[in-house]
Amino acid sequence: MNSRETSIKRAEELGLYNLPYEEARKNIVTGTGGAFREWYSVQKEKIMSMLGATDDDWDNWIWQFRNRTDDLDFLCEVLALSDKEREEINKVAEKYRWAITPYYLALINPLDPNDPIRRLSVPSAAELEGTGQTDPMDEEHTNPAGVITRRYPDRLIINVTNACAMFCRHCQRRRGIGGYDTDSGAQLIMESVQYIRENPEIRDVLITGGDPLTLRNGFLEDLLSELREIRHVEIIRIGTRTIVTMPQRISWDLVEMLKKYHPIYVNTQFNHPQEMTREAITACNRLANAGIPVGNQMVLLRGVNDDKYTVRLLNHELLKARVRPYYIFHAKQVIGTGHFTTSVDTGIDIMEHLRGHTSGMAIPTYIVNAPKGGGKTPILPQYMLDRDENSVTFRTWEGKEFVYPNH
Ligand code: SF4
């Protein structure tokens, strides 16, 4: 066989690896797919008419935020929920707050009880079952000043609000959500800024909450300009899920303001390709065009994305929108979210499937957070099979074994 014939044979062999994914992706809903657009436009019209809204209202983040629904009658009507479901939501609401933006509510297929967006946003009786902790990360004991969380040598978090556009049912910080929206207040925020000023090793500050992009531009700009005055703060990151749950928030005004404080990075959390709608993609593009890199921190969630093909498709859709798949977080043992938890094996299987089957850009790091704030720990499938001072034995993504010199 000549070299061209060998190459063709190998190329055919490689092409065959793709077939199961190509077949599986036909059944995974994306936010730009035809089926999705059909129900989304019907649901959007229905919600707008119930709220007496115009298209301009729909495209305005303040309208979306003010009209977050926590009204059970409204929810039951939009999704045609049964009396049993109504009763369950009512019970859950006594313990855990819920609210959904009109936009995110319209993403739910009302005919599918297992719709992933429904699982992420609509309270379920499973939240009242199972065990877990309220603060598995022990954040309470990592707060040296103001509203700071510090777990690493050179970086820290400022928690500026407990408000979110949508209260995710899997939220890993649900203890902070409380019963009503409240920002952290000028005094605690200034105490936090002062702590950063006094600690020159802090080179990276993450502004989060809750969701900081539920706050007005003026509030954010005051904080950004204070931080930018501190010479040792090299980068500022913003953690927000509004790109996913209220993409209208990524307005021209916002990106024009943010880009004055570069280098700014944004981390978000898309969990399913159904969230990658035209609106969300526009938001991602606006940030990318303003020179703001966006990274995705997916949470591995049972019944939502615990499937290798769903994760692969999500990562491809993210890259198309110029978002880098950054982390896959293993869901923590947070009380009220146990029904979302998968085994670590599930995460490892997904990582095993990604490596080799797609480009390295589409492969995030799978992280298990060590208990008690011990830090992010990367977990990988085992590629190194043996190692001594002379050689290492490893396997490739196809399972072929090699011995390599270790000197
Ligand atoms: S946006 Fe983040 S903090 Fe807010 S509810 Fe969702 S996961 Fe929790």
Tab-separated table of C-alpha atoms and ligand atoms in Angstrom, residues 120 161-174 177 208-211 214 239-242 245 269 271 299, ligand 1:
chain	number	residue	atom	x	y	z
A	120	LEU	CA	-32.800	23.966	35.518
A	161	THR	CA	-25.240	40.948	45.472
A	162	ASN	CA	-27.420	37.927	46.164
A	163	ALA	CA	-29.762	38.695	43.222
A	164	CYS	CA	-29.842	36.595	40.056
A	165	ALA	CA	-31.877	36.878	36.871
A	166	MET	CA	-33.050	33.310	37.473
A	167	PHE	CA	-32.626	31.183	40.559
A	168	CYS	CA	-31.109	28.010	39.152
A	169	ARG	CA	-32.510	24.908	40.804
A	170	HIS	CA	-29.023	23.376	40.957
A	171	CYS	CA	-27.452	26.513	42.472
A	172	GLN	CA	-24.323	25.585	44.399
A	173	ARG	CA	-24.600	28.782	46.457
A	174	ARG	CA	-28.265	28.633	47.296
A	177	ILE	CA	-30.024	33.536	47.835
A	208	THR	CA	-19.596	37.663	41.500
A	209	GLY	CA	-22.670	37.144	43.715
A	210	GLY	CA	-25.444	36.163	43.055
A	211	ASP	CA	-25.044	37.762	39.690
A	214	THR	CA	-28.255	42.286	37.867
A	239	GLY	CA	-18.986	35.846	36.901
A	240	THR	CA	-22.440	36.081	35.359
A	241	ARG	CA	-25.172	33.790	34.129
A	242	THR	CA	-27.158	36.638	32.581
A	245	THR	CA	-30.758	33.554	31.439
A	269	GLN	CA	-22.425	28.979	32.748
A	271	ASN	CA	-25.246	23.911	30.696
A	299	VAL	CA	-21.951	22.226	35.932
B	1	SF4	S1	-26.992	32.499	38.477
B	1	SF4	FE1	-25.379	31.472	39.662
B	1	SF4	S2	-25.607	32.200	41.774
B	1	SF4	FE2	-27.499	32.700	40.655
B	1	SF4	S3	-28.858	30.995	41.072
B	1	SF4	FE3	-27.827	30.543	39.136
B	1	SF4	S4	-26.038	29.317	39.737
B	1	SF4	FE4	-26.803	30.331	41.599
